[in-house]
CSV table of C-alpha atoms and ligand atoms in Angstrom, one decimal:
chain,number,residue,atom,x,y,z
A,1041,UNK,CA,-40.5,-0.6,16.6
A,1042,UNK,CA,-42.0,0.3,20.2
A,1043,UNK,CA,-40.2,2.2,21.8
A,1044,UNK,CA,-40.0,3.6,25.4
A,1045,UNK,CA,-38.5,7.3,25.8
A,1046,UNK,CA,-37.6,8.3,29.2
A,1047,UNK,CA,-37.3,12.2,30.0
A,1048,UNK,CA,-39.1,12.6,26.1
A,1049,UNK,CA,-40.8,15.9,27.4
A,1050,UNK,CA,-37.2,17.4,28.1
A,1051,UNK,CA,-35.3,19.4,25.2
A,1052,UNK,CA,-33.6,16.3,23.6
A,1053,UNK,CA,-36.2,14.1,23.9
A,1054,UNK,CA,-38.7,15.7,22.5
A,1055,UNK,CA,-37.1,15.9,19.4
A,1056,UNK,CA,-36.4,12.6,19.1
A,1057,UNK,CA,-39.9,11.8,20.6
A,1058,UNK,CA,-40.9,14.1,17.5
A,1059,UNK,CA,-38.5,12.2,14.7
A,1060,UNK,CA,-39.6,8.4,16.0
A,1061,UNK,CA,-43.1,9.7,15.4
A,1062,UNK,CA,-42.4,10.9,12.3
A,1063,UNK,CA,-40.7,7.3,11.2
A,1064,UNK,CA,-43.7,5.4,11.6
A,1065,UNK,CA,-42.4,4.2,15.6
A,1066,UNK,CA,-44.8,3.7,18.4
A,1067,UNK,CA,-43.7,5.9,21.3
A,1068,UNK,CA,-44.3,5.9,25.2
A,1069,UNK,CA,-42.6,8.5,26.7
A,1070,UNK,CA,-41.8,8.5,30.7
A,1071,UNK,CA,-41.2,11.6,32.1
A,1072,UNK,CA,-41.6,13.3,35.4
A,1073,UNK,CA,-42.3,16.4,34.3
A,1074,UNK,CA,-40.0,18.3,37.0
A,1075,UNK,CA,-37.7,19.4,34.0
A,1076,UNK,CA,-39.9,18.5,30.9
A,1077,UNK,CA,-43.2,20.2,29.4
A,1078,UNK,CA,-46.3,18.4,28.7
A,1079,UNK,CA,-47.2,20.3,25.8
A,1080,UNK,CA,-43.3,19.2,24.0
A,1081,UNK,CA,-44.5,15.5,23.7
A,1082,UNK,CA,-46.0,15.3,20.1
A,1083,UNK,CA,-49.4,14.2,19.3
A,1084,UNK,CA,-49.3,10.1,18.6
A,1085,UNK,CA,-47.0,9.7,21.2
A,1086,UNK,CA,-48.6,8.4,24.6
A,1087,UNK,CA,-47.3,10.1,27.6
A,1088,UNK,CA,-46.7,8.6,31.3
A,1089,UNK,CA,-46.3,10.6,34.3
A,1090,UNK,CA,-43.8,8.9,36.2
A,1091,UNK,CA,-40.0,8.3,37.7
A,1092,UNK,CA,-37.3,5.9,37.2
A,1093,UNK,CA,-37.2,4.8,41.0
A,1094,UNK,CA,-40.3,3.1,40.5
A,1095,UNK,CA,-38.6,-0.2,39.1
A,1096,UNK,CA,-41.8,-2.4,39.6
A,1097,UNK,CA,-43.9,0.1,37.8
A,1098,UNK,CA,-41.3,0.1,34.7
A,1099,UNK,CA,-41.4,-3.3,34.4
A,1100,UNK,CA,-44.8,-3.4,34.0
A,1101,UNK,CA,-44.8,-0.9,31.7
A,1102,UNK,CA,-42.4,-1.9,29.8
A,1103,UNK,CA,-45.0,-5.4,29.5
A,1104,UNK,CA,-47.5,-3.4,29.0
A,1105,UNK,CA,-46.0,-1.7,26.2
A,1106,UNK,CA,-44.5,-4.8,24.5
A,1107,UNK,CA,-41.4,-2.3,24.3
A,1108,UNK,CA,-38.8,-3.5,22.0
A,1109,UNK,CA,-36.2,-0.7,22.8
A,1110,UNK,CA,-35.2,1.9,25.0
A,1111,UNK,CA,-34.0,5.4,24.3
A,1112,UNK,CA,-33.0,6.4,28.0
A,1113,UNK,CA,-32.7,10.4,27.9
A,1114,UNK,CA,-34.1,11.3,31.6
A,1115,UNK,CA,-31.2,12.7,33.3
A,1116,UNK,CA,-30.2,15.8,35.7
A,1117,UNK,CA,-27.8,17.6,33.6
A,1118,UNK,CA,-26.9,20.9,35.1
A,1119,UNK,CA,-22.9,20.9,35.7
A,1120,UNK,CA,-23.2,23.5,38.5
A,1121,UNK,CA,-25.9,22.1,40.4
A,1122,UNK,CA,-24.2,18.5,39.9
A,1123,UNK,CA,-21.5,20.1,42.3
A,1124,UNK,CA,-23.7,21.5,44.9
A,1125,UNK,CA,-26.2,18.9,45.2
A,1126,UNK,CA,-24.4,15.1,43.6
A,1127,UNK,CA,-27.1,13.4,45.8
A,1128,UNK,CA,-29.8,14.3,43.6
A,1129,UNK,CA,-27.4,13.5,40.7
A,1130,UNK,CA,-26.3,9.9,41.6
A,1131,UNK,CA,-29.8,9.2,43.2
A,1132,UNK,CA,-31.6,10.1,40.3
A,1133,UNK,CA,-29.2,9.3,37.1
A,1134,UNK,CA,-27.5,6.4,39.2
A,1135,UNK,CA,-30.1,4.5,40.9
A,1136,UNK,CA,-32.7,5.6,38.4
A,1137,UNK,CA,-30.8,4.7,35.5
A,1138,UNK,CA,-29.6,1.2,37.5
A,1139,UNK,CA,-33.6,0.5,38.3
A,1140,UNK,CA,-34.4,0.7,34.5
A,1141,UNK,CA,-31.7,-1.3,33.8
A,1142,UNK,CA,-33.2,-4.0,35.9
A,1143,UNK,CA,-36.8,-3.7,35.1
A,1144,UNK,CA,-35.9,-4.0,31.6
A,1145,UNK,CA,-34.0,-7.4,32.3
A,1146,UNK,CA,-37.2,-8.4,34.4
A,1147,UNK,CA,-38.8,-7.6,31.6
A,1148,UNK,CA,-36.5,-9.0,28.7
A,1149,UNK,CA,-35.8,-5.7,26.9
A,1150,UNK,CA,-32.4,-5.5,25.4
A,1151,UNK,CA,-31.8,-2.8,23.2
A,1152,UNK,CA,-30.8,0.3,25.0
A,1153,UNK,CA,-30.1,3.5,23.9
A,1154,UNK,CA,-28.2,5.9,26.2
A,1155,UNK,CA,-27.8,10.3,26.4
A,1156,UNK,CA,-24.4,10.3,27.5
A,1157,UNK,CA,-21.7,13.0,27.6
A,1158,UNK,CA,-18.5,14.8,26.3
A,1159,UNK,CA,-18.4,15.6,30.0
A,1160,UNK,CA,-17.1,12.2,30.9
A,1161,UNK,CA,-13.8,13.4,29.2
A,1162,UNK,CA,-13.0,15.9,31.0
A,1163,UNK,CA,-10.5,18.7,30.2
A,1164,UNK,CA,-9.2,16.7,27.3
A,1165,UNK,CA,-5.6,16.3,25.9
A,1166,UNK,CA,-6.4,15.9,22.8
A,1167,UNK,CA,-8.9,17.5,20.5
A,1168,UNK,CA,-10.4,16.2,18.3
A,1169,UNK,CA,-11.7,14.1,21.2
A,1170,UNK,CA,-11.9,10.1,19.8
A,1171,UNK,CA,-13.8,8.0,21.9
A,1172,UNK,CA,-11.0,5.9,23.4
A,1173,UNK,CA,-9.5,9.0,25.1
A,1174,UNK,CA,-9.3,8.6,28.8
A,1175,UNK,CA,-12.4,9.2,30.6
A,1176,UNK,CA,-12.3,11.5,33.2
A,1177,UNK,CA,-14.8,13.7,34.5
A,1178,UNK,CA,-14.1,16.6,36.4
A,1179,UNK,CA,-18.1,16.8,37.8
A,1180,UNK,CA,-21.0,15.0,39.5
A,1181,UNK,CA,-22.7,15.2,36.1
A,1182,UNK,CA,-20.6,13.8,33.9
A,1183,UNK,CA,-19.5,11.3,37.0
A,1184,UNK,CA,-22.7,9.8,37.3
A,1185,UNK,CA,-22.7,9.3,33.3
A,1186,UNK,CA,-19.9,7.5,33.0
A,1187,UNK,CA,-20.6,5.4,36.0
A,1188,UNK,CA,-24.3,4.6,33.7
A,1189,UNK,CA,-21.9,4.0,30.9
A,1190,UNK,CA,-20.4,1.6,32.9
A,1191,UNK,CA,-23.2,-0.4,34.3
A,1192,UNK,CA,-24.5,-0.5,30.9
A,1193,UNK,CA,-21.1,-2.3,29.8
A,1194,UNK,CA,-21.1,-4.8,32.9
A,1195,UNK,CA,-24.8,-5.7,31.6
A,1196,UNK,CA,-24.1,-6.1,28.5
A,1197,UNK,CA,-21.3,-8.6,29.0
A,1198,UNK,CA,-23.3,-10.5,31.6
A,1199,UNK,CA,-27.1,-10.3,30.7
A,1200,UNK,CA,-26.6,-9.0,27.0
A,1201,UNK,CA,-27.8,-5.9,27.2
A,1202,UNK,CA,-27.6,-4.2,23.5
A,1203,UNK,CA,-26.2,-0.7,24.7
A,1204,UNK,CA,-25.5,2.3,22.6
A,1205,UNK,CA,-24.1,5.1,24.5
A,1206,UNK,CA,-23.9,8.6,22.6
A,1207,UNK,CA,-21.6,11.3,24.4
A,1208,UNK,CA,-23.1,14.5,23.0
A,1209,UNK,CA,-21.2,17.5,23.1
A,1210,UNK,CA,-22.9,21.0,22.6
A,1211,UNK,CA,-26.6,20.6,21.4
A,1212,UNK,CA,-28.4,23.3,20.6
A,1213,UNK,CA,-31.1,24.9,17.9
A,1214,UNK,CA,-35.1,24.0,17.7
A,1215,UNK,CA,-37.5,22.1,15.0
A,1216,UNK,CA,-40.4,24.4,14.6
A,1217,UNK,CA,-42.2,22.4,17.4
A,1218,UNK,CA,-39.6,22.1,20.1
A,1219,UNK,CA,-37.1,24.3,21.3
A,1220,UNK,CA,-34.8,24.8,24.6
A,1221,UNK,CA,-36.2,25.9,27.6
A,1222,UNK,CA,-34.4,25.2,31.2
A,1223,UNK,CA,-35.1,26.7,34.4
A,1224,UNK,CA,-32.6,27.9,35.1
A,1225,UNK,CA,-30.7,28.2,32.3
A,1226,UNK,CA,-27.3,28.4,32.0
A,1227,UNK,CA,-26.3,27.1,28.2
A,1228,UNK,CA,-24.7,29.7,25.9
A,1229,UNK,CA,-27.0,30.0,23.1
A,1230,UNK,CA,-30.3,30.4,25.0
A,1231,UNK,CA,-28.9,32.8,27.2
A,1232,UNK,CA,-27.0,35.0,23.8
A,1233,UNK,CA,-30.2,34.6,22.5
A,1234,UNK,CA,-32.2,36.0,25.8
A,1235,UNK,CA,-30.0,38.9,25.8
A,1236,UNK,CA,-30.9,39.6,22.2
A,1237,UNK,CA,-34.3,40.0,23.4
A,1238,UNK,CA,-33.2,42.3,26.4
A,1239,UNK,CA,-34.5,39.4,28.3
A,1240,UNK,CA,-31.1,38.7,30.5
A,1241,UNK,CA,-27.7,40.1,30.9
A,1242,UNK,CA,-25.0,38.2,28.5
A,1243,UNK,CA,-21.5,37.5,30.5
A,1244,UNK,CA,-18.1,35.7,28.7
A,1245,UNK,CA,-17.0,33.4,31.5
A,1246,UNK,CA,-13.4,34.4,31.1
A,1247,UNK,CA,-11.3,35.9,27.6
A,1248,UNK,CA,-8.1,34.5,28.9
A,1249,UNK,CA,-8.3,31.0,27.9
A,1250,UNK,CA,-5.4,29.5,25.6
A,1251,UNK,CA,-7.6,29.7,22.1
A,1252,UNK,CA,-7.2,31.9,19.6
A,1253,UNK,CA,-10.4,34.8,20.8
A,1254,UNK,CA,-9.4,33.4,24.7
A,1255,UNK,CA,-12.9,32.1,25.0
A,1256,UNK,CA,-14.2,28.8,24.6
A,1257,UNK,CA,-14.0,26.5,22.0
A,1258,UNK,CA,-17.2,23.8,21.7
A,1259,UNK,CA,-18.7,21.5,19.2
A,1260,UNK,CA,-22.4,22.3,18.4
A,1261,UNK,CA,-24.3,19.9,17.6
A,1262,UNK,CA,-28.4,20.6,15.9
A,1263,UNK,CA,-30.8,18.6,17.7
A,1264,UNK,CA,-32.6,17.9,14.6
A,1265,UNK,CA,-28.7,16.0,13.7
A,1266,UNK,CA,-28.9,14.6,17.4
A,1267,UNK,CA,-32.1,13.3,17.1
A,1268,UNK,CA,-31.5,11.5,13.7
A,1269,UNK,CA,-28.8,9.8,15.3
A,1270,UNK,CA,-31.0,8.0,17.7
A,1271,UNK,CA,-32.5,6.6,15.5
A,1272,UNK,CA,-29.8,4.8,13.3
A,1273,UNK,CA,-28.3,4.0,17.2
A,1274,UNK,CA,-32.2,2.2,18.0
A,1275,UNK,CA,-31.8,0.5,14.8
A,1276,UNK,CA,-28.5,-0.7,15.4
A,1277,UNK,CA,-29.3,-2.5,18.2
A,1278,UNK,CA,-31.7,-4.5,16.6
A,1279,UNK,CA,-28.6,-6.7,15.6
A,1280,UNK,CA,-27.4,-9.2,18.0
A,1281,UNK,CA,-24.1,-7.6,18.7
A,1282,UNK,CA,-24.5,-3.8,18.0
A,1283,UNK,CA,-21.2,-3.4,16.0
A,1284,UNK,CA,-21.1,-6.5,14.1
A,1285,UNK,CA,-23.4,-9.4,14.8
A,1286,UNK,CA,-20.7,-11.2,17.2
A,1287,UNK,CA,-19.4,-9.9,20.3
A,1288,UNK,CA,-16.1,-8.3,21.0
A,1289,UNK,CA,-14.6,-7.9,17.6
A,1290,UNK,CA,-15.4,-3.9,17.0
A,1291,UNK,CA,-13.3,-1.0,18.0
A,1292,UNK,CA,-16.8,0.4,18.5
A,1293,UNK,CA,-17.6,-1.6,21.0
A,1294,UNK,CA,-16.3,-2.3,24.9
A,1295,UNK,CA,-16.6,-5.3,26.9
A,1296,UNK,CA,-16.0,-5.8,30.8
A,1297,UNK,CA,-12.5,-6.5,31.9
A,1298,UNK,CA,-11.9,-9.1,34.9
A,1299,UNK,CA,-11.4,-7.1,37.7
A,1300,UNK,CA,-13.3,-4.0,37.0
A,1301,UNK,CA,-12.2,-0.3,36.6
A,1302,UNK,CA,-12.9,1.5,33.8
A,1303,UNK,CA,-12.2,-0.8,30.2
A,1304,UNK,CA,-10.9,0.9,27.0
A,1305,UNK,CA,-12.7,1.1,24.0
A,1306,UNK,CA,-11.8,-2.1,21.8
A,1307,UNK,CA,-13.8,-4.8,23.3
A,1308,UNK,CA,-17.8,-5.7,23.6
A,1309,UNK,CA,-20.2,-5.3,25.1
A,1310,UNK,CA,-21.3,-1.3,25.2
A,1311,UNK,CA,-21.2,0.3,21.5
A,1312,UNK,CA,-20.0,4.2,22.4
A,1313,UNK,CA,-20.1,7.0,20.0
A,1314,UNK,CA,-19.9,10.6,19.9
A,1315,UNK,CA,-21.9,13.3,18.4
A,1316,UNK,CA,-20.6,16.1,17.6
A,1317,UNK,CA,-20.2,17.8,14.2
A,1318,UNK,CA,-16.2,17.8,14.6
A,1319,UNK,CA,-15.8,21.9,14.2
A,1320,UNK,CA,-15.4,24.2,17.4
A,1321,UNK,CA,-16.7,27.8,17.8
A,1322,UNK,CA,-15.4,30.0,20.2
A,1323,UNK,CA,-18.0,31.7,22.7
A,1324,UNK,CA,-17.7,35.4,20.8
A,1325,UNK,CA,-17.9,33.2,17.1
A,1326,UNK,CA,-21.3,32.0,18.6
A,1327,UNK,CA,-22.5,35.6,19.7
A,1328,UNK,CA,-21.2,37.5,16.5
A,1329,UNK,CA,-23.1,34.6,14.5
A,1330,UNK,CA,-26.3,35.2,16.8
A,1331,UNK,CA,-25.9,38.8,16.1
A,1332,UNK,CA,-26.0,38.1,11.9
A,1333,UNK,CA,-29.1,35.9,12.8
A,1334,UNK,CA,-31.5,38.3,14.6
A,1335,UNK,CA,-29.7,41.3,12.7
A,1336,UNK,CA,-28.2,43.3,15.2
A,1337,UNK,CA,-25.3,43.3,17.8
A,1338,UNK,CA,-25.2,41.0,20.9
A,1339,UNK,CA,-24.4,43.1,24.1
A,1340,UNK,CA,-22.5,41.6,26.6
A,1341,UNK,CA,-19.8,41.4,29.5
A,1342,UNK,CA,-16.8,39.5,29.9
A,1343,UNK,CA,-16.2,37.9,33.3
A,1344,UNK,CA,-14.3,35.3,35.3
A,1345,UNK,CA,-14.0,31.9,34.0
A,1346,UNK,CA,-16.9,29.4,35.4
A,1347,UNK,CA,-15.0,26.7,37.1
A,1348,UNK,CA,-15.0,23.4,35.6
A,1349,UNK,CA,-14.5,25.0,31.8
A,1350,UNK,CA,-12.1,23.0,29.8
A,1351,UNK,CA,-10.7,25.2,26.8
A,1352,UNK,CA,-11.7,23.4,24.0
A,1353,UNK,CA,-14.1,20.6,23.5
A,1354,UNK,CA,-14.6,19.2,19.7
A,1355,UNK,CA,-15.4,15.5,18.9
A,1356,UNK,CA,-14.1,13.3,16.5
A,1357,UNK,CA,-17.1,11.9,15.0
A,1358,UNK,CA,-15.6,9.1,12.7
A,1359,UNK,CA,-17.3,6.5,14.3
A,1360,UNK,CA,-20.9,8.0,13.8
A,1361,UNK,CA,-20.3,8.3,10.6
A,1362,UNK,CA,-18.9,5.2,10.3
A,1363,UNK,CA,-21.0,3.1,12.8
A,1364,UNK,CA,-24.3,4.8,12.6
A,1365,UNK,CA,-24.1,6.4,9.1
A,1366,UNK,CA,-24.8,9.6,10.4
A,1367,UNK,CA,-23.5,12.8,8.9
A,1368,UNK,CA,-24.6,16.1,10.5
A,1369,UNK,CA,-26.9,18.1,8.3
A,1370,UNK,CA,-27.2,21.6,9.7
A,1371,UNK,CA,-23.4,22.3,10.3
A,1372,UNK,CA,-23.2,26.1,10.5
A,1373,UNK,CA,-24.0,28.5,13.5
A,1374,UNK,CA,-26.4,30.4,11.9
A,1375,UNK,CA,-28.9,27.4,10.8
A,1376,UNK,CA,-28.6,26.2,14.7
A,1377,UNK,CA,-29.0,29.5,16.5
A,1378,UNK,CA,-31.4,30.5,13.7
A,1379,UNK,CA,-33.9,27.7,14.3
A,1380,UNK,CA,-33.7,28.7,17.6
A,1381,UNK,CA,-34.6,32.3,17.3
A,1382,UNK,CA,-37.2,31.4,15.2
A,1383,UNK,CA,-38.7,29.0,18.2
A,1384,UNK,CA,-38.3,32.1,20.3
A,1385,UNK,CA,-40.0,33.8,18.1
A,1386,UNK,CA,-42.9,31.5,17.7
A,1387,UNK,CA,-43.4,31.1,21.7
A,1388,UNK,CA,-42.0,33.9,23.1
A,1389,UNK,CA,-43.9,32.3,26.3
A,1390,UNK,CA,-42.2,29.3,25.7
A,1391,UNK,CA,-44.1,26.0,27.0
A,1392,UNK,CA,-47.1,26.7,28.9
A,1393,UNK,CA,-46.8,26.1,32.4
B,2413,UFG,N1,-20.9,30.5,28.4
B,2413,UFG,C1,-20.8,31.8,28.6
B,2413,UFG,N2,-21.8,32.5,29.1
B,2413,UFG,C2,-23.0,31.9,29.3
B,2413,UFG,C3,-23.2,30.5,29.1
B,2413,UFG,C4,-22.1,29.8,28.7
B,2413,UFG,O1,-19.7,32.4,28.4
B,2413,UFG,O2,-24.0,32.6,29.8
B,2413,UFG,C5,-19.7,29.7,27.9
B,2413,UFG,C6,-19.3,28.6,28.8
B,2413,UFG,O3,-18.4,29.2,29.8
B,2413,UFG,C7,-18.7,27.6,27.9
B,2413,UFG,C8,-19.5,27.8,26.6
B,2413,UFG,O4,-20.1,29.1,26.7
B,2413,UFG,O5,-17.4,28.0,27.6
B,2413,UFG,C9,-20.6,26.7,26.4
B,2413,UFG,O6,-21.3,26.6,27.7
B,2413,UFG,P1,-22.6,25.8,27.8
B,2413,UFG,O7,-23.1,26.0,29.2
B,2413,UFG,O8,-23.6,26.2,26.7
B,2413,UFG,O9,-22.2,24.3,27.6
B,2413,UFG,P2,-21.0,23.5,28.3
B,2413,UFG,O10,-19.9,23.3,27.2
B,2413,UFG,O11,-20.7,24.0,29.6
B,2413,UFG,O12,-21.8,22.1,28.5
B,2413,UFG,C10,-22.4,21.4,27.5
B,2413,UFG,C11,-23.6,20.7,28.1
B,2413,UFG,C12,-23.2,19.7,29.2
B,2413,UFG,C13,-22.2,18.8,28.7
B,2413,UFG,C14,-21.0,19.6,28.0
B,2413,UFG,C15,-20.1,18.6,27.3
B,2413,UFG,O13,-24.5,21.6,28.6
B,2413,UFG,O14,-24.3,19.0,29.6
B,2413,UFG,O15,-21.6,20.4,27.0
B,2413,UFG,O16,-19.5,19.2,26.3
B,2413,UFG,F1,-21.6,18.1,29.7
């Protein structure tokens, strides 16, 4: 299939850009480059400098291209700068998102695939988190995700828009090609990692929350795992109704209610689906496993919780499995933050500039 990547020079996208490639797909990736690195976008992928609020120009490129499908990762997805600065957040995943979704009914491409979030849940009742829990957020970031989510469902009942949305939780580890690399960055295994190297000092945002260590609980997902998923959610939307080849008849799927607001999972029209690997670690699990990986003790310092932390985040990934028959294959710490070390390890300058 042809497909068109958007943000494929950023961490996630890369490694899908890397494992379409690798399939046999033919790959344009759009990417500003403000976040993403020339150098991550593999050979045999073609590579075009450019924004999403250019909806005339992604039209044409998407005609140009003879795209068949979409794998929509650009995104601003900083939590903490989501709060400070949500205009950048809505103007750029918002209206950009909104402007692809119209240059690609200009240009009659239907099959989308969509980077969501676990942030659109919130701090979650229940964990396991299943994807017909209330959404929720309690940020910008995850605000702006959900309200993609949700113009992707309103397109998909009225235009029929193929949508897949995938709610990642933690991602993290490297391929030998691609690793992590934000500026700043604030995501736990980079930075346990950094502080392995005496690069950065490690801090435990808060020991007092109601788990069994007091730290954080997350799901961590490989983005090897991640990027394998995109693929079975590309090729599910080759069908004509993502779920089942007729609208409105999967629990995978949600379609538009009269009237608006925010629809339940149950109907048509948007196929969502978590990725997670359905086991939490605890913040000092992940830097005692970090520490077996590079082979010595992590030092750090505990501090005050960072605001907008919910305890415990862990998906219920039934309906990946199910839906996308995706299984996670790296499952323990070690193999994630190992692959990761090794990236380090391989480009301790990380991306050239
Ligand atoms: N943490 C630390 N010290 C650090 C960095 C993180 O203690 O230096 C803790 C955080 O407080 C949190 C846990 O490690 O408890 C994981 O933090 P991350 O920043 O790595 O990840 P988040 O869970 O905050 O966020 C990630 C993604 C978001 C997404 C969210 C949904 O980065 O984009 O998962 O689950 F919204």
């Amino acid at each position: 299939m042809r497909v068109l990547v958007t943000g494929g020079a950023g961490y996630v996208g890369s490694v899908s850009v890397e494992r379409l490639v690798a399939s046999g797909h033919d790959v344009t990736v759009l990417d500003s480059l403000v976040t993403g690195h020339r150098s991550a976008v593999v050979d045999g992928a073609r590579l075009v400098q450019g924004t999403l609020r250019d909806r005339d120009g992604l039209e044409r490129l998407l005609r140009e291209e003879r795209i068949d499908a979409v794998l929509h990762c650009a995104a601003r997805s900083l939590v903490g700068q989501s709060a400070a600065e949500p205009a950048l957040y809505y103007t750029e995943n918002v209206v950009g998102g909104v402007g692809l979704l119209d240059a690609m009914l200009g240009a009659g491409v239907e099959r989308l695939v969509f980077s969501s979030t676990a942030a659109v849940y919130g701090a979650p009742e229940v964990v396991p988190i299943p994807e017909d829990a209330p959404v929720a957020p309690i940020n910008p970031y995850g605000e702006t995700k959900r309200a993609f989510e949700g113009a992707m469902r309103w397109y998909g009942g009225a235009y029929g828009l193929r949508g897949v949305a995938l709610r990642y939780f933690n991602v993290a580890g490297a391929t030998e090609r691609n690793g992590e690399q934000h500026d700043p960055e604030t995501h736990l295994v980079p930075n346990v990692l950094a502080a392995a190297l005496g690069r950065r000092q490690l801090t435990v945002f808060g020991t007092d929350y109601p788990t069994p260590d007091g730290t954080c609980i997350r799901d961590y997902i490989h983005v090897e795992d991640l990027a394998n998923a995109h693929l079975a959610a590309l090729e599910l939307t080759a069908r004509k109704h993502p779920t089942t080849g007729s609208p409105g008849s999967d629990p995978g799927s949600e379609r538009p209610e009269p009237g608006g607001g925010d629809p339940t999972p149950g109907h048509g029209g948007l196929t969502v689906c978590n990725l997670g690997s359905g086991s939490g670690f605890s913040v000092l699990e992940v830097i005692r496993a970090a520490g077996s990986v590079v082979g010595r003790p992590i030092p750090y310092q505990v501090g005050a919780r960072r605001p907008g932390d919910p305890a415990a985040l862990i998906a219920s990934n039934a309906r990946a499995r199910d839906l996308l028959g995706w299984t996670p294959r790296h499952g323990t710490l070690e193999e994630m933050i190992g692959s990761a070390w090794r990236w380090l390890e391989t480009h301790p300058e990380g991306y050239p500039p």
